[in-house]
Every structure is written in structure tokens, then in C-alpha cells.
Amino acid sequence: MYRKFARRAGSFGGRPRFRGARGGGRNTGSDIHYSKFINKAVITEEVAKFVPEHLFKDFNIDDRIKANIFAKGYSEPTPIQDKIIPHVLRGSDVVGIANTGTGKTAAFLIPLINKVLLNPKEEILVVVPTRELAQQIESELKTFTEGMKIYSVCCVGGAPIGKQIRDLRYWNNFVIGTPGRLKDLIERRVLNLAPFSTIVLDEADRMLDMGFVADMKLIMSKMSKTRHTLFFSATMSREVEQLIKEFLKEPVTVSVKTGDTSKSVDQDIVRTAGKEKIDVLHDLLNSPELSKVLIFGKTKHGVERLSRTLAERGFKADSIHGDKNQNARQRALGKFKKDEIQILVATDVAARGLDIPDVTHVINYDIPATYDDYVHRIGRTGRGGKKGKALTFVG
Ligand code: ADP
Ligand code: MG
């Protein structure tokens, strides 16, 4: 069923970009035609409103979960939730392909929490590409499991391993982590995956891009052979397909993708030829509608420098990138989420998968390395039914 996506891999040179980077000839993004960065949000053609087949109350799940769902303010399932939750509840392996911002987290958390309530001995592993995403999923889990005896631990790099080792000695229904740190914990023999019979691979496409394929395979080889596997990705490629073929058993594939990019994101370019990029940015940021802006830069160093420059120019800005320690990243992210700063400057890796409410604009200060990166970047805005705007600086 997912076969039809295979074609797309070639259409924008869907090679994992990290491999390209190591191989020397780094893709600078200059081969992505500018027209791909322009895509006016469709306003006149109001897309037929999605009518879910189920309401949350129809799902065969524990009433306590339903109560927490309603307390969160979700009135009805999103398309991916509507279509995939029944299959997960039935125990089928699933592949969920959906644009970013469409509620994939709850699509796996809701049925898996139910699985734990049915069997409190259940141990579930959630593998994600980045630390921030792991922490975000854990906090989402906590809101859904409020008042239940369900325990979790977050095992990510950049945070003290000693505490994770201690936490792993206690009972945990959910272990949420990044591949590198999970592997480390397995090798130190503090994480035994043998009793784990459920795994979620979230943002699997990203994990492949980031070169985690060997770690993912190692992790799965340590789990129970009769495994329940849930696989989520925003994009399909030959590599993704290969992984599915190798690790999932007769999966039900649910794809609710509508084009590469969300219709709720208005996309345009900003020409900077003959001007100083920073001045163009400065002018843009002065306009009041740019109230919560995520800016992407190519390198950690460039991102740090840009955020400092903006701060010197009087903007409330901070940054997240791999050279910053975990606490500093969390602090910057927290300030941005709470609207204490207007601008967050980030690298692709640091901002991957983050769900930050109400980002009004994504600015690609540096052109993304691949179209895939572009799609992920602009997916940080226009989320949860809101409109967003993406601006890409081109020379
Ligand atoms: P994805 O993983 O697909 O990128 P997320 O799971 O991060 O998307 O969800 C995006 C946003 O939508 C989050 O803020 C989440 O709380 C919200 N959301 C998810 N499901 C629903 C729902 N059924 N109703 C309303 N909001 C929802
Ligand atoms: Mg997600």
C-alpha cells in the first residue's frame, strides 16, 4: 500500500543528507527550485471538513483515558487517530504516514495506554530521533495518564545517565528514548529489552536521516520476537519502506498525507540579493504579525551567532542547537513556548518534531539542505488547526 510513495524518494533526491555530508559533496540546497518554497495557503477552496468515523467515546478504551482526553480539550480524533487507533487496539502492526502536526503522538499513546491498563505488566519502548521530542512525548503521556499508576522514564543523550540508570531500576511501563542513549543503556546492561513486546518508532524517517539505522536494528533485535510494532513517519522513501518490510509483520498502513506540506502553511520566498540578510530579517521581525518566529540556520555556530546578533539588536531571541547543553536548550525552548521570547533560532536537528503551540512564522534564514528538511521545518507552524506562514530567504 505504501509502495506508491517509492517514486517520491527519487524526485527530490531523497538520500539521507547525513550520508551526503560525510561523503563530501554536501547538498547545499541550491538544487531545490525556489518554486518549491512558494505555495499560497488555499483559502478559497475550503477543504471539505474532515468527518471522523469515530468519536473518542466510541473507542473501546478505558473511561479514565477518555476523561483525560476531554480534559485536554480534544473534541474529536484527527484523521490519523481516527483511522489508526482501532488497529492498534486490535494489536496489529501499523504504519502511520501523516503530515507533521496531525496528532501522531496521541494516535499511538492513547491505544498503548489502554494496553497498559489492560495489562499492567506491559512494557513499551518509544524510540524517537531527538531528546526534545522524547521529553515532549513523556509530558504528553503524563497528561493522558493523570491519576493512573503508569510509570515512564526518558532515556536521552545530553542528560545525566546516572539518573536514568537509577530510574530504570524502578518499574516503568514506558521507556522513551533516543537510539544512541538506549543502545548505551543496553550495553551497560541496565536496560533489558527482553520483556518489551511493544515498540513505537516515531519520526522513523528522521531517525534514518540521522544515521540511527544500525542502533534501531540493534534495539529491535533485543526485544521479544513476538513484537507489536508501531511505525510513524511524515515521509516515505525506499529506506523507510525497507525498514518496514524487515521489521513489521503484515502491517496495516494508514496514510493521511495531503501533499508534501500542510495546506495550513502559507509559503513564500524573500529575496535578499543586494541586501544584507540580517537587515532584511531585522525589518521583517519588526512587523507585529511576526509574534512567534522560529528561524532555521544551517550550522550550530551560525545559529548561535544569529541569535546573539538579534539579541544585540534588541529582539527577544534565544537558540537551540547541538552545542548547547540540555538544560540551556530546555530553558530556551520553555521561554519560547511561554511567549517570553519572540524568536527561537534553531538547527534542523534541534527543532525536529517539536510541537510548539502557535508558531506564527517559520523563517528559513539558510536554505534547507533537502526538500525533506524543508517540509519538516515548515511543519513547525500551521499546527493544530491554526494557519502559519513560512518564509525562505533566497539570494
Ligand atoms: P505530529 O506528531 O503528527 O507532528 P503532534 O502529535 O505533535 O503531531 O500533535 C500536534 C498538535 O495537535 C499537538 O499540540 C496536539 O496536542 C494537538 N492534537 C493532537 N490530537 C488532537 C485532537 N484530537 N484534537 C485537538 N488537538 C489535537
Ligand atoms: Mg510527532
Tab-separated table of C-alpha atoms and ligand atoms in Angstrom:
chain	number	residue	atom	x	y	z
A	1	MET	CA	0.000	0.000	0.000
A	2	TYR	CA	2.849	2.331	0.734
A	3	ARG	CA	4.509	1.304	-2.496
A	4	LYS	CA	3.209	4.324	-4.327
A	5	PHE	CA	5.458	6.536	-2.255
A	6	ALA	CA	8.601	4.891	-3.529
A	7	ARG	CA	8.638	7.155	-6.539
A	8	ARG	CA	8.872	10.239	-4.424
A	9	ALA	CA	12.197	9.268	-2.970
A	10	GLY	CA	13.930	9.977	-6.212
A	11	SER	CA	12.020	13.089	-7.084
A	12	PHE	CA	13.861	15.261	-4.655
A	13	GLY	CA	16.995	13.229	-4.278
A	14	GLY	CA	15.777	11.657	-1.069
A	15	ARG	CA	19.200	10.448	0.004
A	16	PRO	CA	19.793	10.683	3.731
A	17	ARG	CA	21.504	14.001	3.969
A	18	PHE	CA	23.951	12.951	6.618
A	19	ARG	CA	25.385	10.378	4.319
A	20	GLY	CA	25.823	13.095	1.726
A	21	ALA	CA	27.521	15.245	4.307
A	22	ARG	CA	30.019	12.570	5.197
A	23	GLY	CA	30.660	11.785	1.580
A	24	GLY	CA	31.976	15.278	0.979
A	25	GLY	CA	29.817	16.871	-1.729
A	26	ARG	CA	27.296	18.323	0.680
A	27	ASN	CA	23.955	19.212	-0.735
A	28	THR	CA	23.642	22.939	-0.225
A	29	GLY	CA	20.000	23.118	-1.094
A	30	SER	CA	20.790	25.126	-4.202
A	31	ASP	CA	19.317	22.352	-6.324
A	32	ILE	CA	15.858	22.800	-4.808
A	33	HIS	CA	13.951	25.026	-7.161
A	34	TYR	CA	12.639	28.182	-5.489
A	35	SER	CA	9.172	27.446	-6.768
A	36	LYS	CA	9.047	24.684	-4.158
A	37	PHE	CA	9.199	27.334	-1.446
A	38	ILE	CA	6.147	29.171	-2.737
A	39	ASN	CA	2.778	27.725	-2.005
A	40	LYS	CA	-0.020	30.004	-1.038
A	41	ALA	CA	-2.307	28.590	1.596
A	42	VAL	CA	-5.570	27.791	-0.079
A	43	ILE	CA	-8.204	29.972	1.438
A	44	THR	CA	-10.990	29.982	-1.146
A	45	GLU	CA	-11.016	26.242	-1.716
A	46	GLU	CA	-12.098	25.360	1.798
A	47	VAL	CA	-11.188	21.710	2.004
A	48	ALA	CA	-14.165	19.573	2.912
A	49	LYS	CA	-14.150	19.335	6.671
A	50	PHE	CA	-12.913	16.005	7.884
A	51	VAL	CA	-15.648	13.961	9.444
A	52	PRO	CA	-14.133	11.257	11.627
A	53	GLU	CA	-15.609	7.813	11.582
A	54	HIS	CA	-15.223	7.576	15.356
A	55	LEU	CA	-15.608	9.886	18.253
A	56	PHE	CA	-13.287	9.390	21.211
A	57	LYS	CA	-16.204	7.982	23.159
A	58	ASP	CA	-16.666	5.268	20.500
A	59	PHE	CA	-13.190	3.844	21.000
A	60	ASN	CA	-13.005	0.747	23.087
A	61	ILE	CA	-10.732	2.329	25.666
A	62	ASP	CA	-10.785	2.857	29.417
A	63	ASP	CA	-13.053	5.675	30.593
A	64	ARG	CA	-10.210	7.262	32.548
A	65	ILE	CA	-8.311	7.812	29.303
A	66	LYS	CA	-11.404	9.332	27.722
A	67	ALA	CA	-11.780	11.691	30.666
A	68	ASN	CA	-8.164	12.833	30.281
A	69	ILE	CA	-8.595	13.288	26.534
A	70	PHE	CA	-11.574	15.557	27.118
A	71	ALA	CA	-9.747	17.385	29.901
A	72	LYS	CA	-7.057	18.189	27.323
A	73	GLY	CA	-9.728	19.768	25.172
A	74	TYR	CA	-9.666	17.298	22.286
A	75	SER	CA	-13.203	17.033	20.995
A	76	GLU	CA	-12.730	14.564	18.161
A	77	PRO	CA	-9.932	12.438	16.695
A	78	THR	CA	-7.703	13.770	13.928
A	79	PRO	CA	-7.677	11.699	10.698
A	80	ILE	CA	-4.621	9.635	11.647
A	81	GLN	CA	-6.052	8.975	15.122
A	82	ASP	CA	-9.445	8.091	13.701
A	83	LYS	CA	-8.001	5.564	11.290
A	84	ILE	CA	-5.144	4.034	13.239
A	85	ILE	CA	-6.338	3.724	16.845
A	86	PRO	CA	-8.726	0.797	16.156
A	87	HIS	CA	-5.919	-1.201	14.508
A	88	VAL	CA	-3.513	-0.581	17.377
A	89	LEU	CA	-6.206	-1.585	19.858
A	90	ARG	CA	-6.614	-4.834	17.940
A	91	GLY	CA	-2.879	-5.486	18.236
A	92	SER	CA	-1.966	-5.082	14.571
A	93	ASP	CA	1.380	-3.712	13.490
A	94	VAL	CA	0.778	-0.316	11.950
A	95	VAL	CA	2.488	2.159	9.678
A	96	GLY	CA	1.183	5.697	10.054
A	97	ILE	CA	2.098	8.247	7.437
A	98	ALA	CA	0.813	11.727	8.085
A	99	ASN	CA	1.972	15.292	7.745
A	100	THR	CA	3.526	16.853	10.799
A	101	GLY	CA	1.192	18.447	13.276
A	102	THR	CA	-1.632	15.991	12.697
A	103	GLY	CA	-1.641	14.297	16.099
A	104	LYS	CA	0.510	11.217	15.615
A	105	THR	CA	1.624	11.261	19.257
A	106	ALA	CA	-1.863	10.698	20.632
A	107	ALA	CA	-2.507	8.205	17.816
A	108	PHE	CA	-0.070	5.820	19.496
A	109	LEU	CA	-0.241	6.955	23.115
A	110	ILE	CA	-3.999	6.548	23.527
A	111	PRO	CA	-4.246	2.879	22.440
A	112	LEU	CA	-0.978	1.958	24.156
A	113	ILE	CA	-2.033	3.449	27.467
A	114	ASN	CA	-5.140	1.312	27.157
A	115	LYS	CA	-2.904	-1.694	26.542
A	116	VAL	CA	-1.085	-0.953	29.799
A	117	LEU	CA	-4.326	-0.560	31.719
A	118	LEU	CA	-5.407	-3.981	30.464
A	119	ASN	CA	-2.058	-5.482	31.404
A	120	PRO	CA	-0.060	-3.519	33.982
A	121	LYS	CA	2.940	-5.769	33.263
A	122	GLU	CA	3.176	-4.352	29.775
A	123	GLU	CA	6.466	-2.660	28.912
A	124	ILE	CA	6.575	-0.338	25.935
A	125	LEU	CA	9.547	1.225	24.221
A	126	VAL	CA	9.185	4.500	22.317
A	127	VAL	CA	12.150	5.400	20.128
A	128	VAL	CA	12.452	8.911	18.727
A	129	PRO	CA	15.186	10.883	16.982
A	130	THR	CA	15.760	13.741	19.426
A	131	ARG	CA	15.884	14.498	23.135
A	132	GLU	CA	13.318	17.257	22.923
A	133	LEU	CA	10.864	15.000	21.166
A	134	ALA	CA	11.316	12.298	23.805
A	135	GLN	CA	10.613	14.800	26.569
A	136	GLN	CA	7.622	16.167	24.711
A	137	ILE	CA	6.154	12.690	24.338
A	138	GLU	CA	6.729	11.943	28.011
A	139	SER	CA	4.918	15.098	29.068
A	140	GLU	CA	2.049	14.292	26.682
A	141	LEU	CA	1.948	10.793	28.183
A	142	LYS	CA	1.676	12.286	31.660
A	143	THR	CA	-1.359	14.353	30.711
A	144	PHE	CA	-3.102	11.299	29.268
A	145	THR	CA	-2.274	9.102	32.275
A	146	GLU	CA	-3.055	11.608	35.007
A	147	GLY	CA	-4.370	9.743	38.035
A	148	MET	CA	-3.286	6.306	36.776
A	149	LYS	CA	-0.457	4.179	38.041
A	150	ILE	CA	1.519	4.289	34.832
A	151	TYR	CA	5.225	4.990	35.007
A	152	SER	CA	7.729	6.203	32.474
A	153	VAL	CA	11.357	7.124	32.074
A	154	CYS	CA	13.027	9.298	29.489
A	155	CYS	CA	16.411	7.996	28.284
A	156	VAL	CA	18.089	10.627	26.177
A	157	GLY	CA	21.613	11.753	25.478
A	158	GLY	CA	22.827	15.011	26.980
A	159	ALA	CA	21.099	14.281	30.282
A	160	PRO	CA	22.901	12.580	33.192
A	161	ILE	CA	22.976	8.845	32.574
A	162	GLY	CA	23.268	8.071	36.308
A	163	LYS	CA	19.748	9.265	36.987
A	164	GLN	CA	18.394	7.270	34.037
A	165	ILE	CA	20.170	4.170	35.315
A	166	ARG	CA	18.574	4.676	38.749
A	167	ASP	CA	15.153	5.306	37.203
A	168	LEU	CA	15.443	2.150	35.120
A	169	ARG	CA	15.720	0.093	38.324
A	170	TYR	CA	12.142	1.043	39.083
A	171	TRP	CA	9.168	-0.295	37.229
A	172	ASN	CA	8.381	1.594	34.016
A	173	ASN	CA	5.567	0.927	31.591
A	174	PHE	CA	7.005	3.338	29.057
A	175	VAL	CA	10.669	3.819	28.254
A	176	ILE	CA	11.037	6.744	25.880
A	177	GLY	CA	14.426	7.417	24.393
A	178	THR	CA	16.794	8.266	21.611
A	179	PRO	CA	18.600	5.412	19.814
A	180	GLY	CA	22.133	6.293	20.936
A	181	ARG	CA	21.336	6.511	24.639
A	182	LEU	CA	19.129	3.419	24.552
A	183	LYS	CA	21.943	1.464	22.969
A	184	ASP	CA	24.352	2.724	25.613
A	185	LEU	CA	21.975	1.603	28.380
A	186	ILE	CA	21.539	-1.803	26.760
A	187	GLU	CA	25.302	-2.248	26.521
A	188	ARG	CA	25.693	-1.287	30.174
A	189	ARG	CA	23.121	-3.983	30.923
A	190	VAL	CA	20.816	-1.645	32.787
A	191	LEU	CA	18.124	-1.842	30.142
A	192	ASN	CA	16.900	-5.335	29.365
A	193	LEU	CA	14.554	-5.270	26.406
A	194	ALA	CA	13.613	-8.951	26.511
A	195	PRO	CA	10.312	-8.313	28.343
A	196	PHE	CA	9.359	-5.472	25.991
A	197	SER	CA	6.841	-6.606	23.442
A	198	THR	CA	5.680	-3.256	22.080
A	199	ILE	CA	7.761	-0.672	20.265
A	200	VAL	CA	6.933	2.678	18.701
A	201	LEU	CA	9.306	4.120	16.148
A	202	ASP	CA	8.266	7.756	15.905
A	203	GLU	CA	9.640	10.023	13.193
A	204	ALA	CA	11.279	6.966	11.689
A	205	ASP	CA	12.240	8.877	8.551
A	206	ARG	CA	14.223	11.321	10.687
A	207	MET	CA	15.982	8.549	12.547
A	208	LEU	CA	17.108	7.095	9.238
A	209	ASP	CA	18.301	10.502	8.053
A	210	MET	CA	20.277	10.943	11.221
A	211	GLY	CA	22.103	7.673	10.700
A	212	PHE	CA	20.429	5.715	13.500
A	213	VAL	CA	19.509	2.696	11.418
A	214	ALA	CA	22.058	0.337	12.998
A	215	ASP	CA	21.028	1.385	16.514
A	216	MET	CA	17.357	0.891	15.666
A	217	LYS	CA	18.049	-2.584	14.361
A	218	LEU	CA	20.105	-3.458	17.411
A	219	ILE	CA	17.336	-2.254	19.708
A	220	MET	CA	14.699	-4.319	17.917
A	221	SER	CA	16.901	-7.420	17.947
A	222	LYS	CA	16.956	-7.263	21.767
A	223	MET	CA	13.179	-7.293	22.053
A	224	SER	CA	10.681	-10.075	22.244
A	225	LYS	CA	10.278	-11.869	18.903
A	226	THR	CA	6.520	-11.574	19.083
A	227	ARG	CA	6.596	-7.865	18.939
A	228	HIS	CA	3.858	-5.296	18.396
A	229	THR	CA	5.450	-2.642	16.209
A	230	LEU	CA	4.098	0.850	15.517
A	231	PHE	CA	5.862	2.877	12.902
A	232	PHE	CA	5.280	6.578	12.273
A	233	SER	CA	6.787	8.800	9.655
A	234	ALA	CA	5.959	12.033	7.885
A	235	THR	CA	7.546	10.866	4.648
A	236	MET	CA	8.128	7.689	2.703
A	237	SER	CA	11.326	6.678	0.975
A	238	ARG	CA	12.931	3.492	-0.186
A	239	GLU	CA	14.893	3.239	3.069
A	240	VAL	CA	11.756	3.708	5.146
A	241	GLU	CA	9.987	1.056	3.103
A	242	GLN	CA	12.903	-1.329	3.548
A	243	LEU	CA	12.802	-0.928	7.310
A	244	ILE	CA	9.063	-1.586	7.373
A	245	LYS	CA	9.483	-4.721	5.299
A	246	GLU	CA	12.194	-6.003	7.586
A	247	PHE	CA	10.656	-5.238	10.956
A	248	LEU	CA	6.869	-5.193	10.741
A	249	LYS	CA	4.518	-8.127	10.375
A	250	GLU	CA	1.688	-7.621	7.891
A	251	PRO	CA	1.268	-4.023	8.947
A	252	VAL	CA	-1.859	-2.030	8.357
A	253	THR	CA	-0.753	1.118	6.567
A	254	VAL	CA	-2.683	4.289	7.177
A	255	SER	CA	-1.692	7.242	5.088
A	256	VAL	CA	-3.487	10.504	5.506
A	257	LYS	CA	-0.965	12.658	3.736
A	258	THR	CA	-2.310	15.533	1.720
A	259	GLY	CA	0.558	16.735	-0.411
A	260	ASP	CA	4.058	17.205	0.934
A	261	THR	CA	3.260	20.234	3.002
A	262	SER	CA	0.327	21.219	5.097
A	263	LYS	CA	-2.348	23.321	3.441
A	264	SER	CA	-2.432	25.487	6.520
A	265	VAL	CA	1.044	26.879	5.866
A	266	ASP	CA	1.356	29.815	3.525
A	267	GLN	CA	4.748	29.542	1.849
A	268	ASP	CA	6.716	32.282	0.167
A	269	ILE	CA	10.250	33.405	-0.580
A	270	VAL	CA	12.063	36.561	0.466
A	271	ARG	CA	14.682	37.827	-1.945
A	272	THR	CA	17.845	39.065	-0.306
A	273	ALA	CA	20.054	39.726	-3.339
A	274	GLY	CA	21.956	43.006	-2.994
A	275	LYS	CA	20.956	43.395	0.657
A	276	GLU	CA	22.375	42.272	3.947
A	277	LYS	CA	20.394	39.202	5.010
A	278	ILE	CA	20.415	40.294	8.625
A	279	ASP	CA	18.872	43.647	7.756
A	280	VAL	CA	16.130	42.010	5.728
A	281	LEU	CA	15.422	39.780	8.709
A	282	HIS	CA	15.503	42.717	11.132
A	283	ASP	CA	12.856	44.582	9.084
A	284	LEU	CA	10.647	41.521	8.880
A	285	LEU	CA	10.839	40.864	12.600
A	286	ASN	CA	9.690	44.391	13.337
A	287	SER	CA	6.260	43.731	11.888
A	288	PRO	CA	3.747	42.909	14.592
A	289	GLU	CA	2.270	39.799	12.998
A	290	LEU	CA	5.618	38.024	13.369
A	291	SER	CA	4.973	37.413	17.019
A	292	LYS	CA	6.314	33.884	17.469
A	293	VAL	CA	9.031	33.125	14.985
A	294	LEU	CA	11.148	30.030	14.534
A	295	ILE	CA	14.239	30.753	12.445
A	296	PHE	CA	16.314	27.990	10.897
A	297	GLY	CA	20.008	28.206	10.254
A	298	LYS	CA	22.334	25.653	8.760
A	299	THR	CA	25.100	25.321	11.341
A	300	LYS	CA	25.233	25.304	15.135
A	301	HIS	CA	27.726	28.133	15.030
A	302	GLY	CA	25.637	30.209	12.605
A	303	VAL	CA	22.534	29.682	14.721
A	304	GLU	CA	24.307	30.798	17.894
A	305	ARG	CA	25.722	33.861	16.158
A	306	LEU	CA	22.386	34.854	14.639
A	307	SER	CA	20.605	34.567	17.956
A	308	ARG	CA	23.250	36.759	19.621
A	309	THR	CA	23.080	39.330	16.853
A	310	LEU	CA	19.302	39.529	17.144
A	311	ALA	CA	19.572	39.930	20.908
A	312	GLU	CA	22.115	42.714	20.457
A	313	ARG	CA	19.687	44.399	18.103
A	314	GLY	CA	17.088	44.402	20.845
A	315	PHE	CA	14.991	41.372	19.919
A	316	LYS	CA	13.970	38.785	22.453
A	317	ALA	CA	15.722	35.795	20.953
A	318	ASP	CA	17.348	32.560	22.022
A	319	SER	CA	18.645	29.449	20.301
A	320	ILE	CA	18.667	25.674	20.356
A	321	HIS	CA	21.402	23.619	18.729
A	322	GLY	CA	23.653	20.700	19.480
A	323	ASP	CA	26.486	22.737	21.029
A	324	LYS	CA	24.226	23.859	23.848
A	325	ASN	CA	23.778	21.668	26.862
A	326	GLN	CA	20.451	20.065	27.544
A	327	ASN	CA	19.448	22.492	30.287
A	328	ALA	CA	20.141	25.549	28.187
A	329	ARG	CA	18.154	24.045	25.303
A	330	GLN	CA	15.222	23.256	27.556
A	331	ARG	CA	15.309	26.752	29.016
A	332	ALA	CA	15.301	28.417	25.585
A	333	LEU	CA	12.501	26.173	24.400
A	334	GLY	CA	10.492	26.848	27.552
A	335	LYS	CA	10.789	30.611	27.144
A	336	PHE	CA	9.662	30.351	23.533
A	337	LYS	CA	6.715	28.143	24.427
A	338	LYS	CA	5.639	30.548	27.150
A	339	ASP	CA	5.946	33.569	24.812
A	340	GLU	CA	8.687	35.117	26.905
A	341	ILE	CA	10.781	35.483	23.769
A	342	GLN	CA	9.689	36.325	20.232
A	343	ILE	CA	12.327	34.369	18.366
A	344	LEU	CA	13.893	30.950	18.570
A	345	VAL	CA	16.794	30.239	16.227
A	346	ALA	CA	17.411	26.550	15.633
A	347	THR	CA	19.248	23.936	13.646
A	348	ASP	CA	17.261	21.275	11.825
A	349	VAL	CA	18.239	18.566	14.263
A	350	ALA	CA	17.390	20.539	17.405
A	351	ALA	CA	13.931	21.539	16.180
A	352	ARG	CA	12.920	18.192	14.732
A	353	GLY	CA	9.396	17.111	15.580
A	354	LEU	CA	8.902	19.788	18.218
A	355	ASP	CA	5.349	20.729	18.942
A	356	ILE	CA	5.353	24.376	19.920
A	357	PRO	CA	1.899	25.893	20.007
A	358	ASP	CA	1.055	28.914	17.880
A	359	VAL	CA	4.282	29.494	15.977
A	360	THR	CA	3.204	32.265	13.594
A	361	HIS	CA	6.188	32.114	11.230
A	362	VAL	CA	8.980	29.807	10.209
A	363	ILE	CA	11.855	31.620	8.535
A	364	ASN	CA	14.442	29.692	6.576
A	365	TYR	CA	17.332	32.092	7.023
A	366	ASP	CA	19.542	29.478	5.393
A	367	ILE	CA	18.071	27.292	2.672
A	368	PRO	CA	17.442	23.754	3.935
A	369	ALA	CA	19.786	21.048	2.702
A	370	THR	CA	16.979	18.934	1.257
A	371	TYR	CA	13.339	19.364	0.412
A	372	ASP	CA	12.578	16.877	3.120
A	373	ASP	CA	14.214	19.151	5.685
A	374	TYR	CA	12.134	21.987	4.288
A	375	VAL	CA	8.942	20.042	4.826
A	376	HIS	CA	9.911	19.280	8.419
A	377	ARG	CA	10.943	22.857	9.148
A	378	ILE	CA	7.740	24.466	7.960
A	379	GLY	CA	5.712	21.774	9.717
A	380	ARG	CA	6.551	23.599	12.981
A	381	THR	CA	3.886	26.177	12.090
A	382	GLY	CA	0.261	25.824	10.975
A	383	ARG	CA	-0.312	23.172	13.616
A	384	GLY	CA	-3.429	22.077	15.456
A	385	GLY	CA	-5.841	23.705	13.012
A	386	LYS	CA	-4.068	27.104	13.002
A	387	LYS	CA	-2.650	28.946	9.988
A	388	GLY	CA	1.046	29.581	9.709
A	389	LYS	CA	3.498	31.232	7.365
A	390	ALA	CA	6.842	30.032	6.047
A	391	LEU	CA	9.361	32.427	4.507
A	392	THR	CA	12.502	31.214	2.781
A	393	PHE	CA	15.421	33.569	2.181
A	394	VAL	CA	16.832	33.196	-1.296
A	395	GLY	CA	19.726	35.107	-2.828
B	1	ADP	P1	2.640	15.088	14.880
B	1	ADP	O1	3.357	14.086	15.736
B	1	ADP	O2	1.744	14.460	13.869
B	1	ADP	O3	3.560	16.097	14.265
B	1	ADP	P2	1.525	16.006	17.391
B	1	ADP	O4	1.190	14.695	17.953
B	1	ADP	O5	2.749	16.678	17.926
B	1	ADP	O6	1.640	15.936	15.805
B	1	ADP	O7	0.219	16.941	17.566
B	1	ADP	C1	0.165	18.275	17.075
B	1	ADP	C2	-0.725	19.142	17.957
B	1	ADP	O8	-2.105	18.780	17.810
B	1	ADP	C3	-0.425	18.987	19.451
B	1	ADP	O9	-0.429	20.255	20.039
B	1	ADP	C4	-1.571	18.145	19.980
B	1	ADP	O10	-1.831	18.425	21.342
B	1	ADP	C5	-2.713	18.557	19.080
B	1	ADP	N1	-3.730	17.487	18.933
B	1	ADP	C6	-3.492	16.171	18.733
B	1	ADP	N2	-4.638	15.476	18.613
B	1	ADP	C7	-5.650	16.376	18.743
B	1	ADP	C8	-7.087	16.271	18.728
B	1	ADP	N3	-7.700	15.113	18.529
B	1	ADP	N4	-7.795	17.415	18.897
B	1	ADP	C9	-7.159	18.593	19.087
B	1	ADP	N5	-5.820	18.766	19.110
B	1	ADP	C10	-5.061	17.673	18.944
B	2	MG	MG	5.208	13.608	16.084
